[in-house]
Tab-separated table of N, CA and C in Angstrom:
chain	number	residue	atom	x	y	z
A	1	MET	N	12.261	2.600	-9.004
A	1	MET	CA	11.005	2.934	-8.561
A	1	MET	C	10.482	2.753	-7.371
A	2	GLN	N	9.382	3.516	-7.084
A	2	GLN	CA	8.877	3.563	-5.595
A	2	GLN	C	7.869	2.774	-5.417
A	3	TYR	N	8.025	2.585	-3.955
A	3	TYR	CA	6.033	1.455	-3.949
A	3	TYR	C	5.794	2.185	-2.843
A	4	TYR	N	4.191	2.281	-2.645
A	4	TYR	CA	3.778	2.407	-1.567
A	4	TYR	C	2.569	1.724	-0.867
A	5	HIS	N	2.448	2.164	0.425
A	5	HIS	CA	1.279	1.325	1.100
A	5	HIS	C	0.234	2.129	2.002
A	6	ILE	N	-0.646	1.820	1.732
A	6	ILE	CA	-1.866	2.566	2.020
A	6	ILE	C	-2.647	1.980	3.245
A	7	THR	N	-2.476	2.534	4.274
A	7	THR	CA	-3.009	2.439	5.634
A	7	THR	C	-3.917	3.690	6.406
A	8	SER	N	-4.974	2.963	7.321
A	8	SER	CA	-5.876	3.916	8.124
A	8	SER	C	-4.764	4.736	9.012
A	9	PHE	N	-5.130	5.598	9.538
A	9	PHE	CA	-4.416	6.336	10.713
A	9	PHE	C	-4.306	5.780	11.492
A	10	LYS	N	-4.655	4.483	12.551
A	10	LYS	CA	-4.586	3.849	13.453
A	10	LYS	C	-3.531	2.580	12.672
A	11	GLY	N	-3.505	2.353	11.582
A	11	GLY	CA	-2.617	1.435	10.995
A	11	GLY	C	-1.481	2.377	11.199
A	12	TRP	N	-1.288	3.529	10.472
A	12	TRP	CA	-0.133	4.160	10.494
A	12	TRP	C	0.581	4.538	11.815
A	13	ILE	N	-0.487	4.599	13.194
A	13	ILE	CA	0.263	4.673	14.301
A	13	ILE	C	0.858	3.362	14.598
A	14	ALA	N	0.171	2.325	14.067
A	14	ALA	CA	0.825	1.039	14.407
A	14	ALA	C	2.178	0.598	13.600
A	15	ILE	N	1.979	1.138	12.450
A	15	ILE	CA	3.487	0.861	11.950
A	15	ILE	C	4.919	1.253	12.109
A	16	ASN	N	4.283	2.682	12.841
A	16	ASN	CA	5.522	3.754	12.998
A	16	ASN	C	6.150	3.177	14.107
A	17	LYS	N	5.141	2.105	15.202
A	17	LYS	CA	5.680	1.705	16.272
A	17	LYS	C	6.206	0.351	15.994
A	18	GLU	N	5.638	-0.602	15.243
A	18	GLU	CA	5.979	-1.748	15.016
A	18	GLU	C	6.260	-2.413	13.941
A	19	GLY	N	6.601	-1.433	13.232
A	19	GLY	CA	6.655	-1.730	11.382
A	19	GLY	C	5.669	-2.418	10.731
A	20	ILE	N	5.896	-2.507	9.590
A	20	ILE	CA	5.303	-3.149	8.600
A	20	ILE	C	5.097	-4.301	8.535
A	21	LYS	N	3.840	-4.958	8.583
A	21	LYS	CA	3.429	-6.627	8.735
A	21	LYS	C	2.923	-7.182	7.777
A	22	CYS	N	2.867	-8.408	7.256
A	22	CYS	CA	2.313	-8.737	6.166
A	22	CYS	C	1.132	-9.421	6.677
A	23	ASP	N	-0.081	-9.540	5.707
A	23	ASP	CA	-1.314	-10.597	6.445
A	23	ASP	C	-1.197	-11.865	6.493
A	24	ALA	N	-2.411	-12.455	6.871
A	24	ALA	CA	-2.605	-13.720	6.747
A	24	ALA	C	-1.845	-14.744	6.232
A	25	GLN	N	-1.785	-14.548	4.697
A	25	GLN	CA	-1.190	-14.891	3.743
A	25	GLN	C	0.188	-14.674	2.970
A	26	GLY	N	0.475	-13.848	3.931
A	26	GLY	CA	2.130	-13.613	4.083
A	26	GLY	C	2.340	-12.490	2.727
A	27	TYR	N	1.427	-11.569	2.662
A	27	TYR	CA	1.400	-10.489	1.567
A	27	TYR	C	1.394	-9.105	2.361
A	28	ILE	N	2.169	-8.351	1.980
A	28	ILE	CA	1.999	-6.914	2.098
A	28	ILE	C	1.236	-6.080	0.635
A	29	TYR	N	0.604	-5.322	0.494
A	29	TYR	CA	0.067	-4.735	-0.449
A	29	TYR	C	0.716	-3.176	-0.847
A	30	LEU	N	1.203	-3.345	-2.116
A	30	LEU	CA	1.919	-2.374	-2.258
A	30	LEU	C	1.505	-1.342	-3.487
A	31	LEU	N	1.396	-0.658	-3.879
A	31	LEU	CA	1.360	0.249	-5.273
A	31	LEU	C	2.593	1.140	-6.010
A	32	ASP	N	2.816	0.971	-6.976
A	32	ASP	CA	3.908	1.830	-7.470
A	32	ASP	C	3.532	3.277	-8.377
A	33	ASN	N	2.533	3.953	-7.854
A	33	ASN	CA	2.101	5.187	-8.334
A	33	ASN	C	1.561	5.870	-7.280
A	34	PHE	N	1.994	7.209	-6.625
A	34	PHE	CA	1.034	7.713	-5.761
A	34	PHE	C	-0.033	8.097	-5.574
A	35	GLU	N	-0.184	8.844	-7.123
A	35	GLU	CA	-1.815	9.483	-7.563
A	35	GLU	C	-2.641	8.638	-7.296
A	36	VAL	N	-2.561	6.911	-7.804
A	36	VAL	CA	-3.064	5.950	-7.776
A	36	VAL	C	-3.589	5.407	-6.163
A	37	ALA	N	-2.101	5.355	-5.469
A	37	ALA	CA	-2.412	4.957	-4.184
A	37	ALA	C	-3.285	6.052	-3.496
A	38	SER	N	-3.294	6.972	-3.738
A	38	SER	CA	-4.149	8.405	-2.870
A	38	SER	C	-5.751	8.089	-3.282
A	39	TYR	N	-5.551	7.788	-4.988
A	39	TYR	CA	-6.868	7.422	-5.239
A	39	TYR	C	-7.938	6.481	-4.817
A	40	VAL	N	-6.791	4.912	-4.535
A	40	VAL	CA	-7.349	4.014	-3.909
A	40	VAL	C	-7.874	4.436	-2.239
A	41	ALA	N	-6.846	4.977	-1.740
A	41	ALA	CA	-7.191	5.225	-0.336
A	41	ALA	C	-8.591	5.704	-0.074
A	42	ILE	N	-8.667	6.726	-0.751
A	42	ILE	CA	-10.355	7.559	-0.850
A	42	ILE	C	-11.410	6.824	-1.535
A	43	ASN	N	-11.116	6.317	-2.698
A	43	ASN	CA	-12.255	5.906	-3.668
A	43	ASN	C	-12.608	3.849	-3.476
A	44	GLN	N	-11.674	3.532	-3.066
A	44	GLN	CA	-11.821	2.284	-3.202
A	44	GLN	C	-11.791	1.650	-1.294
A	45	LEU	N	-10.838	2.222	-0.972
A	45	LEU	CA	-11.033	1.739	0.807
A	45	LEU	C	-11.647	2.479	1.551
A	46	GLY	N	-12.043	3.702	0.833
A	46	GLY	CA	-12.775	4.650	1.909
A	46	GLY	C	-12.084	5.362	3.329
A	47	HIS	N	-10.936	5.620	3.131
A	47	HIS	CA	-10.079	6.493	3.953
A	47	HIS	C	-10.332	7.633	3.952
A	48	SER	N	-10.760	8.115	4.492
A	48	SER	CA	-10.863	9.933	4.700
A	48	SER	C	-9.476	10.296	5.220
A	49	ASP	N	-8.947	9.862	6.555
A	49	ASP	CA	-7.821	10.150	6.798
A	49	ASP	C	-6.767	8.847	6.593
A	50	TYR	N	-6.064	8.981	6.002
A	50	TYR	CA	-4.863	7.615	5.556
A	50	TYR	C	-3.530	7.862	5.736
A	51	GLY	N	-2.626	7.156	5.712
A	51	GLY	CA	-1.568	7.304	5.836
A	51	GLY	C	-0.903	6.512	4.192
A	52	LEU	N	0.420	7.085	3.413
A	52	LEU	CA	0.764	6.303	2.636
A	52	LEU	C	2.358	6.312	3.089
A	53	PHE	N	2.703	4.953	3.001
A	53	PHE	CA	4.453	5.022	3.687
A	53	PHE	C	5.011	4.374	2.066
A	54	ARG	N	6.181	5.351	1.664
A	54	ARG	CA	6.606	5.155	0.584
A	54	ARG	C	7.653	4.151	1.157
A	55	ILE	N	7.516	2.727	0.153
A	55	ILE	CA	8.701	1.701	0.554
A	55	ILE	C	10.227	1.941	-0.346
A	56	ASP	N	11.171	1.416	0.129
A	56	ASP	CA	12.271	1.444	-0.501
A	56	ASP	C	12.390	-0.045	-1.333
A	57	PRO	N	12.169	-0.260	-2.153
A	57	PRO	CA	12.268	-1.404	-2.940
A	57	PRO	C	13.781	-2.062	-3.091
A	58	ALA	N	14.904	-1.659	-2.358
A	58	ALA	CA	16.073	-2.521	-2.238
A	58	ALA	C	15.911	-3.135	-1.060
A	59	GLY	N	14.738	-2.867	0.022
A	59	GLY	CA	14.736	-3.934	1.125
A	59	GLY	C	13.756	-4.888	0.681
A	60	ILE	N	13.064	-4.707	-0.385
A	60	ILE	CA	12.076	-5.869	-1.085
A	60	ILE	C	13.173	-7.380	-1.212
A	61	ASN	N	12.784	-8.344	-0.541
A	61	ASN	CA	13.615	-9.662	-1.191
A	61	ASN	C	12.785	-10.545	-1.577
A	62	ALA	N	11.488	-10.516	-2.389
A	62	ALA	CA	10.833	-11.292	-3.021
A	62	ALA	C	10.139	-10.508	-4.562
A	63	PRO	N	10.127	-11.089	-5.513
A	63	PRO	CA	9.638	-9.852	-6.862
A	63	PRO	C	8.493	-9.730	-6.687
A	64	PRO	N	7.936	-8.635	-6.971
A	64	PRO	CA	6.417	-8.399	-6.935
A	64	PRO	C	5.998	-9.246	-7.595
A	65	GLU	N	4.522	-9.622	-7.240
A	65	GLU	CA	3.441	-10.057	-8.100
A	65	GLU	C	2.169	-8.807	-8.374
A	66	ALA	N	1.533	-9.097	-9.458
A	66	ALA	CA	0.377	-8.223	-10.023
A	66	ALA	C	-0.770	-8.795	-9.019
A	67	ASP	N	-1.927	-8.163	-8.358
A	67	ASP	CA	-2.813	-8.235	-8.036
A	67	ASP	C	-4.038	-8.717	-9.012
A	68	ASN	N	-3.877	-9.215	-9.508
A	68	ASN	CA	-5.154	-9.237	-10.805
A	68	ASN	C	-6.740	-9.070	-10.185
A	69	VAL	N	-7.048	-8.203	-9.573
A	69	VAL	CA	-8.584	-7.891	-8.999
A	69	VAL	C	-9.138	-7.615	-9.578
A	70	ALA	N	-10.374	-7.302	-9.507
A	70	ALA	CA	-11.591	-6.592	-10.585
A	70	ALA	C	-11.611	-5.516	-10.796
A	71	GLU	N	-10.377	-4.753	-11.556
A	71	GLU	CA	-10.071	-2.998	-11.785
A	71	GLU	C	-9.863	-3.441	-12.584
A	72	PHE	N	-9.851	-1.930	-13.402
A	72	PHE	CA	-9.773	-1.565	-14.710
A	72	PHE	C	-8.085	-2.022	-15.351
A	73	THR	N	-7.195	-2.553	-14.350
A	73	THR	CA	-5.779	-2.854	-14.609
A	73	THR	C	-5.937	-4.113	-14.646
A	74	ALA	N	-6.805	-4.906	-14.152
A	74	ALA	CA	-6.318	-6.571	-14.158
A	74	ALA	C	-6.276	-6.913	-15.496
A	75	LYS	N	-5.504	-7.906	-15.936
A	75	LYS	CA	-5.463	-8.700	-16.841
A	75	LYS	C	-6.140	-9.878	-17.392
């Protein structure tokens, strides 16, 4: 399985220089579908210019957790 991280163009530059970092709560948000990641980038985050990073799951040290937000995928 592949994971994708969405970022703005400015964020893409920073990640390429410094690597990906977690947010203040210790999370890095990933999606597991390229088409959904592209849709979210444009329609939910409002990025017209965005970058998608493909993340190798072998480098993930903790099990993924579902992000149950107010979306059609929330349970």
